[in-house]
PDB file of C-alpha atoms in Angstrom:
ATOM      1  CA  UNK A   1      25.467  -7.792   5.626  1.00 40.00           C
ATOM      2  CA  UNK A   2      23.919  -7.419   2.160  1.00 40.00           C
ATOM      3  CA  UNK A   3      26.745  -7.241  -0.373  1.00 44.00           C
ATOM      4  CA  UNK A   4      24.283  -7.719  -3.230  1.00 45.00           C
ATOM      5  CA  UNK A   5      20.789  -6.336  -3.866  1.00 42.00           C
ATOM      6  CA  UNK A   6      18.168  -8.260  -1.862  1.00 39.00           C
ATOM      7  CA  UNK A   7      16.537 -11.215  -3.547  1.00 40.00           C
ATOM      8  CA  UNK A   8      13.645 -10.066  -5.693  1.00 39.00           C
ATOM      9  CA  UNK A   9      15.083  -6.612  -6.307  1.00 41.00           C
ATOM     10  CA  UNK A  10      15.801  -6.005  -9.974  1.00 43.00           C
ATOM     11  CA  UNK A  11      18.793  -3.602 -10.203  1.00 45.00           C
ATOM     12  CA  UNK A  12      17.508  -2.407 -13.562  1.00 45.00           C
ATOM     13  CA  UNK A  13      14.378  -1.078 -11.868  1.00 47.00           C
ATOM     14  CA  UNK A  14      12.049  -2.731 -14.402  1.00 53.00           C
ATOM     15  CA  UNK A  15       8.862  -4.572 -13.543  1.00 64.00           C
ATOM     16  CA  UNK A  16       6.544  -4.122 -10.609  1.00 74.00           C
ATOM     17  CA  UNK A  17       7.589  -5.466  -7.240  1.00 86.00           C
ATOM     18  CA  UNK A  18       4.584  -7.128  -5.535  1.00 91.00           C
ATOM     19  CA  UNK A  19       3.791  -5.656  -2.133  1.00 93.00           C
ATOM     20  CA  UNK A  20       4.218  -9.048  -0.418  1.00 94.00           C
ATOM     21  CA  UNK A  21       7.762  -9.384  -1.756  1.00 95.00           C
ATOM     22  CA  UNK A  22       8.507  -5.767  -0.894  1.00 96.00           C
ATOM     23  CA  UNK A  23       7.408  -6.225   2.723  1.00 96.00           C
ATOM     24  CA  UNK A  24       9.422  -9.438   3.028  1.00 96.00           C
ATOM     25  CA  UNK A  25      12.597  -7.831   1.694  1.00 97.00           C
ATOM     26  CA  UNK A  26      12.049  -4.726   3.819  1.00 98.00           C
ATOM     27  CA  UNK A  27      11.644  -6.898   6.937  1.00 97.00           C
ATOM     28  CA  UNK A  28      14.999  -8.572   6.185  1.00 97.00           C
ATOM     29  CA  UNK A  29      16.633  -5.172   5.790  1.00 98.00           C
ATOM     30  CA  UNK A  30      15.068  -3.985   9.047  1.00 98.00           C
ATOM     31  CA  UNK A  31      16.782  -6.865  10.857  1.00 97.00           C
ATOM     32  CA  UNK A  32      20.091  -5.760   9.361  1.00 98.00           C
ATOM     33  CA  UNK A  33      19.426  -2.120  10.305  1.00 98.00           C
ATOM     34  CA  UNK A  34      18.967  -3.206  13.922  1.00 97.00           C
ATOM     35  CA  UNK A  35      22.313  -5.031  13.722  1.00 97.00           C
ATOM     36  CA  UNK A  36      23.853  -1.866  12.311  1.00 98.00           C
ATOM     37  CA  UNK A  37      22.319   0.146  15.127  1.00 98.00           C
ATOM     38  CA  UNK A  38      23.827  -2.143  17.760  1.00 97.00           C
ATOM     39  CA  UNK A  39      27.223  -2.080  16.051  1.00 98.00           C
ATOM     40  CA  UNK A  40      27.246   1.733  15.831  1.00 98.00           C
ATOM     41  CA  UNK A  41      26.586   1.959  19.574  1.00 97.00           C
ATOM     42  CA  UNK A  42      29.080  -0.809  20.376  1.00 97.00           C
ATOM     43  CA  UNK A  43      31.859   0.828  18.360  1.00 97.00           C
ATOM     44  CA  UNK A  44      30.912   4.458  19.014  1.00 98.00           C
ATOM     45  CA  UNK A  45      30.616   5.167  15.288  1.00 98.00           C
ATOM     46  CA  UNK A  46      29.396   8.504  13.915  1.00 98.00           C
ATOM     47  CA  UNK A  47      27.215   8.161  10.813  1.00 98.00           C
ATOM     48  CA  UNK A  48      25.685  11.040   8.851  1.00 98.00           C
ATOM     49  CA  UNK A  49      23.263  10.360   5.982  1.00 98.00           C
ATOM     50  CA  UNK A  50      22.087  13.188   3.701  1.00 98.00           C
ATOM     51  CA  UNK A  51      18.956  12.899   1.541  1.00 98.00           C
ATOM     52  CA  UNK A  52      18.375  15.405  -1.242  1.00 98.00           C
ATOM     53  CA  UNK A  53      16.275  15.464  -4.399  1.00 96.00           C
ATOM     54  CA  UNK A  54      13.407  17.223  -6.109  1.00 92.00           C
ATOM     55  CA  UNK A  55      10.001  17.655  -4.470  1.00 90.00           C
ATOM     56  CA  UNK A  56       8.102  14.387  -4.787  1.00 91.00           C
ATOM     57  CA  UNK A  57      11.238  12.293  -5.256  1.00 94.00           C
ATOM     58  CA  UNK A  58      10.393  10.115  -2.242  1.00 94.00           C
ATOM     59  CA  UNK A  59      12.882  11.244   0.403  1.00 96.00           C
ATOM     60  CA  UNK A  60      10.300  11.022   3.168  1.00 95.00           C
ATOM     61  CA  UNK A  61       9.285   7.497   2.183  1.00 96.00           C
ATOM     62  CA  UNK A  62      12.871   6.245   2.212  1.00 98.00           C
ATOM     63  CA  UNK A  63      13.532   7.839   5.597  1.00 98.00           C
ATOM     64  CA  UNK A  64      10.295   6.397   7.010  1.00 97.00           C
ATOM     65  CA  UNK A  65      11.279   2.926   5.780  1.00 98.00           C
ATOM     66  CA  UNK A  66      14.677   3.256   7.496  1.00 98.00           C
ATOM     67  CA  UNK A  67      13.187   4.486  10.777  1.00 98.00           C
ATOM     68  CA  UNK A  68      10.339   1.989  10.990  1.00 97.00           C
ATOM     69  CA  UNK A  69      12.046  -0.509  13.334  1.00 97.00           C
ATOM     70  CA  UNK A  70      15.052   1.275  14.831  1.00 98.00           C
ATOM     71  CA  UNK A  71      15.505   3.404  17.938  1.00 97.00           C
ATOM     72  CA  UNK A  72      14.919   7.149  17.431  1.00 96.00           C
ATOM     73  CA  UNK A  73      17.496   7.734  20.171  1.00 96.00           C
ATOM     74  CA  UNK A  74      20.197   6.261  17.949  1.00 98.00           C
ATOM     75  CA  UNK A  75      18.772   6.940  14.468  1.00 98.00           C
ATOM     76  CA  UNK A  76      17.919  10.643  14.574  1.00 97.00           C
ATOM     77  CA  UNK A  77      16.148  12.536  11.778  1.00 98.00           C
ATOM     78  CA  UNK A  78      16.973  16.223  11.298  1.00 98.00           C
ATOM     79  CA  UNK A  79      14.546  18.276   9.195  1.00 96.00           C
ATOM     80  CA  UNK A  80      15.283  21.904   9.964  1.00 96.00           C
ATOM     81  CA  UNK A  81      12.656  24.626   9.411  1.00 92.00           C
ATOM     82  CA  UNK A  82      13.334  27.910   7.673  1.00 89.00           C
ATOM     83  CA  UNK A  83      16.201  29.777   9.384  1.00 91.00           C
ATOM     84  CA  UNK A  84      15.462  32.316  12.073  1.00 92.00           C
ATOM     85  CA  UNK A  85      16.615  35.917  11.726  1.00 92.00           C
ATOM     86  CA  UNK A  86      19.628  35.121  13.915  1.00 94.00           C
ATOM     87  CA  UNK A  87      20.497  32.033  11.866  1.00 92.00           C
ATOM     88  CA  UNK A  88      20.339  34.066   8.668  1.00 90.00           C
ATOM     89  CA  UNK A  89      23.232  36.144  10.030  1.00 91.00           C
ATOM     90  CA  UNK A  90      25.369  33.173  11.084  1.00 93.00           C
ATOM     91  CA  UNK A  91      28.010  31.465   9.019  1.00 94.00           C
ATOM     92  CA  UNK A  92      25.831  29.382   6.713  1.00 95.00           C
ATOM     93  CA  UNK A  93      26.875  25.915   7.897  1.00 95.00           C
ATOM     94  CA  UNK A  94      26.775  26.941  11.557  1.00 95.00           C
ATOM     95  CA  UNK A  95      23.147  25.915  12.091  1.00 95.00           C
ATOM     96  CA  UNK A  96      23.855  22.392  10.841  1.00 97.00           C
ATOM     97  CA  UNK A  97      26.979  21.658  12.892  1.00 96.00           C
ATOM     98  CA  UNK A  98      25.175  21.091  16.245  1.00 97.00           C
ATOM     99  CA  UNK A  99      23.111  18.341  14.599  1.00 98.00           C
ATOM    100  CA  UNK A 100      26.074  16.281  13.387  1.00 98.00           C
ATOM    101  CA  UNK A 101      26.381  12.858  15.044  1.00 98.00           C
ATOM    102  CA  UNK A 102      28.308  12.102  18.198  1.00 98.00           C
ATOM    103  CA  UNK A 103      29.676   8.633  18.905  1.00 98.00           C
ATOM    104  CA  UNK A 104      26.979   5.951  18.777  1.00 98.00           C
ATOM    105  CA  UNK A 105      24.591   8.001  16.611  1.00 98.00           C
ATOM    106  CA  UNK A 106      23.226   7.848  13.079  1.00 98.00           C
ATOM    107  CA  UNK A 107      21.882  11.221  11.944  1.00 98.00           C
ATOM    108  CA  UNK A 108      19.679  11.424   8.853  1.00 98.00           C
ATOM    109  CA  UNK A 109      19.247  14.843   7.236  1.00 98.00           C
ATOM    110  CA  UNK A 110      15.916  15.241   5.443  1.00 97.00           C
ATOM    111  CA  UNK A 111      17.379  18.012   3.310  1.00 94.00           C
ATOM    112  CA  UNK A 112      20.596  19.492   4.575  1.00 97.00           C
ATOM    113  CA  UNK A 113      23.192  22.202   4.049  1.00 98.00           C
ATOM    114  CA  UNK A 114      22.653  21.530   0.346  1.00 98.00           C
ATOM    115  CA  UNK A 115      19.534  23.706   0.535  1.00 96.00           C
ATOM    116  CA  UNK A 116      21.855  26.516  -0.485  1.00 97.00           C
ATOM    117  CA  UNK A 117      22.811  24.759  -3.715  1.00 97.00           C
ATOM    118  CA  UNK A 118      19.198  23.856  -4.497  1.00 95.00           C
ATOM    119  CA  UNK A 119      16.033  25.495  -3.230  1.00 93.00           C
ATOM    120  CA  UNK A 120      17.704  28.681  -1.931  1.00 94.00           C
ATOM    121  CA  UNK A 121      19.460  29.240  -5.238  1.00 96.00           C
ATOM    122  CA  UNK A 122      16.485  28.438  -7.469  1.00 94.00           C
ATOM    123  CA  UNK A 123      13.998  30.438  -5.407  1.00 92.00           C
ATOM    124  CA  UNK A 124      16.286  33.453  -5.068  1.00 93.00           C
ATOM    125  CA  UNK A 125      16.823  33.224  -1.296  1.00 92.00           C
ATOM    126  CA  UNK A 126      20.561  33.719  -1.678  1.00 94.00           C
ATOM    127  CA  UNK A 127      22.904  35.402  -4.133  1.00 95.00           C
ATOM    128  CA  UNK A 128      24.978  33.679  -6.804  1.00 96.00           C
ATOM    129  CA  UNK A 129      28.075  34.783  -4.898  1.00 97.00           C
ATOM    130  CA  UNK A 130      26.817  32.988  -1.782  1.00 96.00           C
ATOM    131  CA  UNK A 131      26.219  29.864  -3.877  1.00 97.00           C
ATOM    132  CA  UNK A 132      29.725  30.090  -5.348  1.00 98.00           C
ATOM    133  CA  UNK A 133      31.286  30.350  -1.878  1.00 97.00           C
ATOM    134  CA  UNK A 134      29.147  27.467  -0.625  1.00 97.00           C
ATOM    135  CA  UNK A 135      30.155  25.166  -3.484  1.00 98.00           C
ATOM    136  CA  UNK A 136      33.819  26.021  -2.948  1.00 98.00           C
ATOM    137  CA  UNK A 137      33.717  25.582   0.825  1.00 97.00           C
ATOM    138  CA  UNK A 138      31.537  22.473   1.215  1.00 98.00           C
ATOM    139  CA  UNK A 139      34.034  19.842  -0.040  1.00 98.00           C
ATOM    140  CA  UNK A 140      36.570  21.146   2.489  1.00 98.00           C
ATOM    141  CA  UNK A 141      34.047  21.077   5.324  1.00 97.00           C
ATOM    142  CA  UNK A 142      32.970  17.553   4.408  1.00 98.00           C
ATOM    143  CA  UNK A 143      36.586  16.440   4.294  1.00 98.00           C
ATOM    144  CA  UNK A 144      37.045  17.830   7.817  1.00 98.00           C
ATOM    145  CA  UNK A 145      33.919  15.936   8.931  1.00 98.00           C
ATOM    146  CA  UNK A 146      35.289  12.679   7.568  1.00 98.00           C
ATOM    147  CA  UNK A 147      38.727  13.266   9.066  1.00 98.00           C
ATOM    148  CA  UNK A 148      37.008  13.736  12.439  1.00 97.00           C
ATOM    149  CA  UNK A 149      35.617  10.192  12.135  1.00 98.00           C
ATOM    150  CA  UNK A 150      32.175  10.806  10.624  1.00 98.00           C
ATOM    151  CA  UNK A 151      30.959   8.323   8.026  1.00 98.00           C
ATOM    152  CA  UNK A 152      29.167  10.553   5.496  1.00 98.00           C
ATOM    153  CA  UNK A 153      26.737   9.218   2.885  1.00 98.00           C
ATOM    154  CA  UNK A 154      24.970  11.544   0.435  1.00 98.00           C
ATOM    155  CA  UNK A 155      21.954  10.369  -1.564  1.00 98.00           C
ATOM    156  CA  UNK A 156      20.226  12.206  -4.397  1.00 98.00           C
ATOM    157  CA  UNK A 157      16.796  10.810  -5.288  1.00 98.00           C
ATOM    158  CA  UNK A 158      16.124  11.318  -8.982  1.00 96.00           C
ATOM    159  CA  UNK A 159      12.520  11.341 -10.205  1.00 96.00           C
ATOM    160  CA  UNK A 160      11.295  11.811 -13.772  1.00 95.00           C
ATOM    161  CA  UNK A 161       9.159  14.769 -14.861  1.00 94.00           C
ATOM    162  CA  UNK A 162       6.134  12.560 -15.482  1.00 95.00           C
ATOM    163  CA  UNK A 163       6.369  10.768 -12.148  1.00 94.00           C
ATOM    164  CA  UNK A 164       6.869  13.995 -10.208  1.00 92.00           C
ATOM    165  CA  UNK A 165       3.769  15.446 -11.869  1.00 93.00           C
ATOM    166  CA  UNK A 166       1.725  12.359 -10.971  1.00 92.00           C
ATOM    167  CA  UNK A 167       2.873  12.439  -7.347  1.00 90.00           C
ATOM    168  CA  UNK A 168       2.235  16.148  -6.848  1.00 90.00           C
ATOM    169  CA  UNK A 169      -1.213  15.857  -8.462  1.00 90.00           C
ATOM    170  CA  UNK A 170      -2.051  13.010  -6.077  1.00 88.00           C
ATOM    171  CA  UNK A 171      -1.481  15.356  -3.138  1.00 87.00           C
ATOM    172  CA  UNK A 172      -4.148  17.826  -4.205  1.00 86.00           C
ATOM    173  CA  UNK A 173      -7.180  15.813  -3.089  1.00 83.00           C
ATOM    174  CA  UNK A 174      -5.576  13.365  -0.649  1.00 85.00           C
ATOM    175  CA  UNK A 175      -6.206  14.562   2.897  1.00 84.00           C
ATOM    176  CA  UNK A 176      -3.145  12.644   4.095  1.00 87.00           C
ATOM    177  CA  UNK A 177      -0.833  14.531   1.744  1.00 83.00           C
ATOM    178  CA  UNK A 178      -2.169  18.086   1.482  1.00 83.00           C
ATOM    179  CA  UNK A 179       0.511  19.307   3.920  1.00 80.00           C
ATOM    180  CA  UNK A 180       3.116  18.176   1.365  1.00 77.00           C
ATOM    181  CA  UNK A 181       1.894  20.636  -1.270  1.00 79.00           C
ATOM    182  CA  UNK A 182       2.895  24.133  -0.201  1.00 80.00           C
ATOM    183  CA  UNK A 183       3.041  27.298  -2.327  1.00 79.00           C
ATOM    184  CA  UNK A 184       6.806  26.764  -2.394  1.00 79.00           C
ATOM    185  CA  UNK A 185       6.317  23.286  -3.868  1.00 77.00           C
ATOM    186  CA  UNK A 186       4.187  24.735  -6.654  1.00 81.00           C
ATOM    187  CA  UNK A 187       6.800  27.366  -7.488  1.00 81.00           C
ATOM    188  CA  UNK A 188       9.504  24.718  -7.433  1.00 82.00           C
ATOM    189  CA  UNK A 189       7.486  22.511  -9.779  1.00 86.00           C
ATOM    190  CA  UNK A 190       7.430  25.215 -12.430  1.00 90.00           C
ATOM    191  CA  UNK A 191      11.240  25.538 -12.341  1.00 94.00           C
ATOM    192  CA  UNK A 192      12.262  22.024 -13.338  1.00 94.00           C
ATOM    193  CA  UNK A 193      15.202  23.053 -15.533  1.00 95.00           C
ATOM    194  CA  UNK A 194      16.517  25.625 -13.076  1.00 95.00           C
ATOM    195  CA  UNK A 195      16.688  22.797 -10.539  1.00 95.00           C
ATOM    196  CA  UNK A 196      18.414  20.618 -13.135  1.00 96.00           C
ATOM    197  CA  UNK A 197      21.108  23.252 -13.671  1.00 97.00           C
ATOM    198  CA  UNK A 198      21.508  23.754  -9.925  1.00 97.00           C
ATOM    199  CA  UNK A 199      21.824  19.982  -9.404  1.00 97.00           C
ATOM    200  CA  UNK A 200      24.440  19.750 -12.156  1.00 98.00           C
ATOM    201  CA  UNK A 201      26.539  22.539 -10.618  1.00 98.00           C
ATOM    202  CA  UNK A 202      26.202  20.939  -7.175  1.00 98.00           C
ATOM    203  CA  UNK A 203      27.384  17.550  -8.415  1.00 98.00           C
ATOM    204  CA  UNK A 204      30.301  19.056 -10.315  1.00 98.00           C
ATOM    205  CA  UNK A 205      31.553  20.885  -7.207  1.00 98.00           C
ATOM    206  CA  UNK A 206      30.737  18.459  -4.392  1.00 98.00           C
ATOM    207  CA  UNK A 207      30.830  14.932  -5.865  1.00 98.00           C
ATOM    208  CA  UNK A 208      34.272  14.259  -4.379  1.00 98.00           C
ATOM    209  CA  UNK A 209      36.278  11.053  -3.837  1.00 98.00           C
ATOM    210  CA  UNK A 210      35.900  11.449  -0.063  1.00 98.00           C
ATOM    211  CA  UNK A 211      32.178  12.392  -0.100  1.00 98.00           C
ATOM    212  CA  UNK A 212      30.584  11.153  -3.346  1.00 98.00           C
ATOM    213  CA  UNK A 213      26.947  11.550  -4.325  1.00 98.00           C
ATOM    214  CA  UNK A 214      24.949   8.349  -4.800  1.00 98.00           C
ATOM    215  CA  UNK A 215      21.984   8.711  -7.160  1.00 98.00           C
ATOM    216  CA  UNK A 216      18.836   6.682  -6.517  1.00 97.00           C
ATOM    217  CA  UNK A 217      16.329   6.192  -9.330  1.00 96.00           C
ATOM    218  CA  UNK A 218      13.101   6.750  -7.437  1.00 96.00           C
ATOM    219  CA  UNK A 219      10.291   6.452  -9.978  1.00 96.00           C
ATOM    220  CA  UNK A 220       9.571   3.076  -8.346  1.00 96.00           C
ATOM    221  CA  UNK A 221       9.220   3.949  -4.664  1.00 95.00           C
ATOM    222  CA  UNK A 222       9.490   0.395  -3.355  1.00 96.00           C
ATOM    223  CA  UNK A 223      12.662  -0.404  -5.237  1.00 96.00           C
ATOM    224  CA  UNK A 224      14.160   2.954  -4.290  1.00 97.00           C
ATOM    225  CA  UNK A 225      13.634   2.213  -0.595  1.00 97.00           C
ATOM    226  CA  UNK A 226      15.072  -1.287  -0.760  1.00 98.00           C
ATOM    227  CA  UNK A 227      18.025  -0.257  -2.908  1.00 98.00           C
ATOM    228  CA  UNK A 228      18.905   2.714  -0.711  1.00 98.00           C
ATOM    229  CA  UNK A 229      18.740   0.777   2.564  1.00 98.00           C
ATOM    230  CA  UNK A 230      20.775  -2.063   1.084  1.00 98.00           C
ATOM    231  CA  UNK A 231      23.385   0.414  -0.177  1.00 98.00           C
ATOM    232  CA  UNK A 232      23.575   2.128   3.211  1.00 98.00           C
ATOM    233  CA  UNK A 233      24.106  -1.207   4.957  1.00 98.00           C
ATOM    234  CA  UNK A 234      26.972  -2.087   2.606  1.00 97.00           C
ATOM    235  CA  UNK A 235      28.661   1.288   3.030  1.00 98.00           C
ATOM    236  CA  UNK A 236      28.649   1.318   6.832  1.00 97.00           C
ATOM    237  CA  UNK A 237      30.700  -1.785   7.661  1.00 94.00           C
ATOM    238  CA  UNK A 238      29.251  -3.600  10.638  1.00 96.00           C
ATOM    239  CA  UNK A 239      29.038  -6.936  12.398  1.00 95.00           C
ATOM    240  CA  UNK A 240      26.544  -8.585  14.706  1.00 94.00           C
ATOM    241  CA  UNK A 241      27.249  -7.659  18.318  1.00 95.00           C
ATOM    242  CA  UNK A 242      27.506 -10.789  20.510  1.00 90.00           C
ATOM    243  CA  UNK A 243      24.688 -10.968  23.004  1.00 87.00           C
ATOM    244  CA  UNK A 244      23.451 -13.390  25.599  1.00 89.00           C
ATOM    245  CA  UNK A 245      20.186 -15.196  25.014  1.00 91.00           C
ATOM    246  CA  UNK A 246      17.338 -13.160  26.469  1.00 91.00           C
ATOM    247  CA  UNK A 247      15.102 -14.795  29.056  1.00 93.00           C
ATOM    248  CA  UNK A 248      12.248 -12.989  30.768  1.00 93.00           C
ATOM    249  CA  UNK A 249      12.670 -12.895  34.558  1.00 94.00           C
ATOM    250  CA  UNK A 250       9.981 -14.104  36.929  1.00 94.00           C
ATOM    251  CA  UNK A 251       7.474 -11.418  37.882  1.00 94.00           C
ATOM    252  CA  UNK A 252       7.290 -10.343  41.503  1.00 94.00           C
ATOM    253  CA  UNK A 253       4.474 -11.620  43.717  1.00 94.00           C
ATOM    254  CA  UNK A 254       1.512  -9.261  44.128  1.00 93.00           C
ATOM    255  CA  UNK A 255       2.196  -9.023  47.864  1.00 93.00           C
ATOM    256  CA  UNK A 256      -1.426  -8.044  48.566  1.00 94.00           C
ATOM    257  CA  UNK A 257      -1.815  -5.617  45.653  1.00 95.00           C
ATOM    258  CA  UNK A 258      -5.342  -5.332  44.177  1.00 94.00           C
ATOM    259  CA  UNK A 259      -6.484  -3.323  41.169  1.00 94.00           C
ATOM    260  CA  UNK A 260      -8.285  -0.173  42.408  1.00 95.00           C
ATOM    261  CA  UNK A 261     -11.931   0.528  41.711  1.00 95.00           C
ATOM    262  CA  UNK A 262     -11.060   3.712  39.806  1.00 97.00           C
ATOM    263  CA  UNK A 263     -13.307   5.458  37.245  1.00 96.00           C
ATOM    264  CA  UNK A 264     -10.873   5.229  34.322  1.00 95.00           C
ATOM    265  CA  UNK A 265     -11.769   7.233  31.224  1.00 96.00           C
ATOM    266  CA  UNK A 266     -11.395   4.597  28.531  1.00 94.00           C
ATOM    267  CA  UNK A 267     -11.022   5.366  24.838  1.00 92.00           C
ATOM    268  CA  UNK A 268     -14.179   4.046  23.101  1.00 88.00           C
ATOM    269  CA  UNK A 269     -13.719   0.659  21.461  1.00 86.00           C
ATOM    270  CA  UNK A 270     -15.261   1.346  18.076  1.00 85.00           C
ATOM    271  CA  UNK A 271     -16.276  -1.218  15.506  1.00 82.00           C
ATOM    272  CA  UNK A 272     -13.981  -1.188  12.493  1.00 80.00           C
ATOM    273  CA  UNK A 273     -14.302  -0.815   9.565  1.00 78.00           C
ATOM    274  CA  UNK A 274     -17.369   1.385   9.803  1.00 71.00           C
ATOM    275  CA  UNK A 275     -16.393   4.809   8.489  1.00 62.00           C
ATOM    276  CA  UNK A 276     -15.733   6.343  11.904  1.00 62.00           C
ATOM    277  CA  UNK A 277     -12.752   8.272  10.562  1.00 60.00           C
ATOM    278  CA  UNK A 278     -15.012  10.132   8.131  1.00 59.00           C
ATOM    279  CA  UNK A 279     -17.238  11.267  11.023  1.00 63.00           C
ATOM    280  CA  UNK A 280     -14.501  12.825  13.110  1.00 59.00           C
ATOM    281  CA  UNK A 281     -14.663  16.626  13.488  1.00 54.00           C
TER     282      UNK A 281
END
């Protein structure tokens, strides 16, 4: 396990981390995430990881880095859409409960029940009374989760005003990122200080000894990913699961089998790089 930040990671967050070093450190952390995965299954652990933060803070990048080499059957990402009409009339936390982990699962919430304390409050989708009840109730619910055996980790990714502006501007003309810039994102961008006040109230009410918030400085995306994964590995105690050395078995004999003369429809083998992507419809 990584009890200290990985080699090459400056805890102060200063200086640029070369991509080669970043990939090397990330590969080492991926090995440890696989060990964690095996231990969670072996021990039947229930792990719940919550990611919150402003738009453009890098939640998706951290989650992608975690999921890159693990099994999606064990590491499961939950990113719920807007509630249906029926869900709007449920007890607020009801729609999240079915997604909590069972034994042998790690569930990652890409935004969570804390929508009520953040986007719903700032954008006027709920009343101040509903927010007050949520902030009063959530610590008790989270305590019940932990007492049921769930390991709960809550991360808030903090991005500066200047860096958020740069990231959102980069989405305007980048065809890979245009889906990340919705009308809601633009409205949220204009309400920086309302989000700050909402965050402050949320921390004051829900940063508890049993379910604390961990803040990740995310202006440097690479360091944020490495630091978060390393922190997660430290805070979910695990060991390597003993396993026998793997040896590939001998393949069966063909026993008269021959490849058929079938008119397969092959995907064209294009010559890269040659700008083919720009020619696609």
